[in-house]
Coordinates of C-alpha atoms in Angstrom, one line a residue:
X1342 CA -9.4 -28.1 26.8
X1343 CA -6.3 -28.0 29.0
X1344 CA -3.1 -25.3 28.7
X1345 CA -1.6 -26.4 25.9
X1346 CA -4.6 -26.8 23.6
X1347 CA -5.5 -23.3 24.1
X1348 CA -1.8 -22.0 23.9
X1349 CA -1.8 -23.5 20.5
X1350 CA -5.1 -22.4 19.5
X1351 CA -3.7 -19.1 20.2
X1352 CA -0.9 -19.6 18.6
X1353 CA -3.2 -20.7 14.9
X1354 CA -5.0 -17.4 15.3
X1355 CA -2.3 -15.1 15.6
X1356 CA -0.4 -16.7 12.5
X1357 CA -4.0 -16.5 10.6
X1358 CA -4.4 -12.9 11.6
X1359 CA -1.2 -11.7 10.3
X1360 CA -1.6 -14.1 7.0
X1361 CA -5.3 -12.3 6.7
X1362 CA -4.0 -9.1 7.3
X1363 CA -1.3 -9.7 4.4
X1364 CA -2.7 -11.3 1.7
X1365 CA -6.5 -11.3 3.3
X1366 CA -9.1 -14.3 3.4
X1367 CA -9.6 -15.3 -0.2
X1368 CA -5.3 -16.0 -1.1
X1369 CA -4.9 -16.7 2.2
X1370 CA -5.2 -21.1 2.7
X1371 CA -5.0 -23.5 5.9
X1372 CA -1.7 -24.7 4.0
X1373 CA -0.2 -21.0 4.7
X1374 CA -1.3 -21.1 8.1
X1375 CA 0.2 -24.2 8.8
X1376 CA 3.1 -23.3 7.4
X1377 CA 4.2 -20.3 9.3
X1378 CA 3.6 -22.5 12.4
X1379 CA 5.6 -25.3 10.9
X1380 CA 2.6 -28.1 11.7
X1381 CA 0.4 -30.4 9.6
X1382 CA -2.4 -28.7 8.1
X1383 CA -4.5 -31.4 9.7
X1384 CA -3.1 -29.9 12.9
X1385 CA -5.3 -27.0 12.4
X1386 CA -8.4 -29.3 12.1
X1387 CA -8.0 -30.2 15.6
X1388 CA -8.9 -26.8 16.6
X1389 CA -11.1 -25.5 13.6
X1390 CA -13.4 -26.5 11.1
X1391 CA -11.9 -24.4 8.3
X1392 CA -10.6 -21.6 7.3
X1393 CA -13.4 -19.3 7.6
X1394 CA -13.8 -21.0 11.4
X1395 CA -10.3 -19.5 11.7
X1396 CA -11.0 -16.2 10.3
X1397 CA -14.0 -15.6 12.9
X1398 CA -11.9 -16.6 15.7
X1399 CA -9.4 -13.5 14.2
X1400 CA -12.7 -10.8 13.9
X1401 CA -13.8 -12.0 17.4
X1402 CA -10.8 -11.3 18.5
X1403 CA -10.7 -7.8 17.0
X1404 CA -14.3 -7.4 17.9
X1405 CA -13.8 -7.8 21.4
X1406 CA -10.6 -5.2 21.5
X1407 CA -12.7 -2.7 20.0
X1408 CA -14.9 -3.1 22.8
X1409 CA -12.5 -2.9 25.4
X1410 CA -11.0 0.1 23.8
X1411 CA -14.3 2.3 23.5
X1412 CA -15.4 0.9 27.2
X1413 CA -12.0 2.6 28.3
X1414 CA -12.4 5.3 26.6
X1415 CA -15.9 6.3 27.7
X1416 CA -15.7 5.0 31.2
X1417 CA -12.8 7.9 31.8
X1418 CA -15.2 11.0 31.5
X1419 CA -18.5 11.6 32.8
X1420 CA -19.6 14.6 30.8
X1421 CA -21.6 13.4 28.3
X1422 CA -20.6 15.4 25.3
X1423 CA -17.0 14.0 26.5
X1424 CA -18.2 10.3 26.5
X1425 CA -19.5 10.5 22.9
X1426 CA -16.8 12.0 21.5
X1427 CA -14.5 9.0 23.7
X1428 CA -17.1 7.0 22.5
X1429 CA -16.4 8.0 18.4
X1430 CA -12.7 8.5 18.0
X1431 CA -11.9 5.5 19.5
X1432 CA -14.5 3.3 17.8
X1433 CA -13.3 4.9 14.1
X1434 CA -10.0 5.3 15.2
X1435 CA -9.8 2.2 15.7
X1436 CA -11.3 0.7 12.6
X1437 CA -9.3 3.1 10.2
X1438 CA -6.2 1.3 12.1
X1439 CA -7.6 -1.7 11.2
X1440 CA -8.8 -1.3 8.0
X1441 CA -5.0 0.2 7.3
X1442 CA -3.5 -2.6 9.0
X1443 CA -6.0 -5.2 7.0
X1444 CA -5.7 -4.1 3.4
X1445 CA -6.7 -7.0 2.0
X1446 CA -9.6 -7.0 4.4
X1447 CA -11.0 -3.7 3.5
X1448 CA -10.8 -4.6 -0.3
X1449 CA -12.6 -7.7 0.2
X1450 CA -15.3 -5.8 3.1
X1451 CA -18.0 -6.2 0.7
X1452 CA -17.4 -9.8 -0.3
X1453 CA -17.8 -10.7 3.2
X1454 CA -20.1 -8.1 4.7
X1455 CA -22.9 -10.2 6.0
X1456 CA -20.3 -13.0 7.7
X1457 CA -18.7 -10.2 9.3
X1458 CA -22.3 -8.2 10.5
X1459 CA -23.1 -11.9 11.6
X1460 CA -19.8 -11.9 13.9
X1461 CA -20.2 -8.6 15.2
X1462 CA -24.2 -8.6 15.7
X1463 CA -23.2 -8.9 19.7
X1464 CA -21.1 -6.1 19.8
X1465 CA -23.6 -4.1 17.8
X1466 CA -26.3 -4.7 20.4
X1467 CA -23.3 -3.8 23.2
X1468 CA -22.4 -0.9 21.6
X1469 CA -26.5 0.1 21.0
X1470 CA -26.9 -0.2 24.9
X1471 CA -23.9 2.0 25.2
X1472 CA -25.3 4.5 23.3
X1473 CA -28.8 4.8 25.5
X1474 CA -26.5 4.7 28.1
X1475 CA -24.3 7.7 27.7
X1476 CA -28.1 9.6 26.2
X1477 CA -29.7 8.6 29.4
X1478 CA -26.9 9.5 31.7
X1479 CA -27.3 13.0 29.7
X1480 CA -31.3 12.9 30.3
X1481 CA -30.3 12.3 34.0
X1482 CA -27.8 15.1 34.5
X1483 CA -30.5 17.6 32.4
X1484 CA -27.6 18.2 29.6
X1485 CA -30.1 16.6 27.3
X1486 CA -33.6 16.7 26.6
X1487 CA -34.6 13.2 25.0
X1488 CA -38.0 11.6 25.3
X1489 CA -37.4 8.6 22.6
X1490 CA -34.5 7.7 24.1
X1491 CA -34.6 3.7 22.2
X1492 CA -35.6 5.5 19.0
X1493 CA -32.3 8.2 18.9
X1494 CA -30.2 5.4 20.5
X1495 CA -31.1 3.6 17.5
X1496 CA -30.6 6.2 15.0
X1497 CA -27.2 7.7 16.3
X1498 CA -26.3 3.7 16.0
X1499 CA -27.5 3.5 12.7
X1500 CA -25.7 7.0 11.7
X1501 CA -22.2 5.9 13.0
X1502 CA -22.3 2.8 11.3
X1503 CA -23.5 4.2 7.9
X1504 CA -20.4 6.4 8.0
X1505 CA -18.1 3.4 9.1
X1506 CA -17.2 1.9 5.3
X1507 CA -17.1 5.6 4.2
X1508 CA -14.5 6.3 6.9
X1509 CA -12.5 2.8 6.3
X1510 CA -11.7 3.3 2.5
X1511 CA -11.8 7.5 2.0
X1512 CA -10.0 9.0 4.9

């Protein structure tokens, strides 16, 4: 795809995300995104499917900011209680900003759960192999003493996420 392609693709996303993020995925139509760019709606079909094609280019895109983020965040300590902590402010930090910033979104989570899990199921494996990273930087250093290092990975993974919808829509 040459320059302008993607500068235009861009350009569809970041009118979607702030149409999503405004009136969320269910009111929100490829006629409203076309409209804020002031092209056909058969424009958009050069670049997507649909609207839902549009929508996962918008959570990738979110997805993969999260990761920077908490990558940052934990790769500017060392101490391990310091890297977890990094590791869980800025990941629900960050999705409480979201979730504010995305109304709609969060009122509609549930409707789209398992399309959303679907887009994220790489970053949930990244963010797994974070965690048994930081735990067996900590086995390492002798701060902790872990055998089942795969098994309390998986659990504190498990944990964070089971809070994450709590956080989102009580705090």
């Amino acid at each position: 795809m040459h320059k302008k392609s993607k500068s235009r693709k861009q350009e569809i996303i970041e009118a979607a995300r702030l149409l999503f993020s405004r009136y969320g995925l269910e009111k929100t139509t490829t006629e409203d995104i076309a409209s804020a760019l002031n092209i056909r709606k058969g424009a958009l079909y050069y670049y997507f499917k649909n609207k839902e094609d549009i929508f996962a280019e918008v959570i990738k895109g979110e997805i993969g900011r999260l990761q920077e983020e908490v990558e940052t965040a934990v790769q500017k300590t060392k101490d391990v209680i310091e890297q977890f902590t990094a590791f869980l402010k800025t990941r629900m930090c960050y999705l409480k900003d979201k979730a504010d910033e995305f109304t709609t979104i969060r009122e509609e989570y549930l409707k789209h759960y398992s399309f959303i899990e679907d887009l994220r199921k790489g970053y949930s494996d990244w963010e797994k192999n974070l965690i048994k990273k930081i735990i067996e930087n900590g086995v390492r250093a002798g701060v902790l003493k872990i055998k089942e290092i795969d098994l309390i990975s998986e659990t504190i993974f498990l944990a964070v996420k089971g809070l994450e919808y709590t956080w989102i829509t009580k705090f």
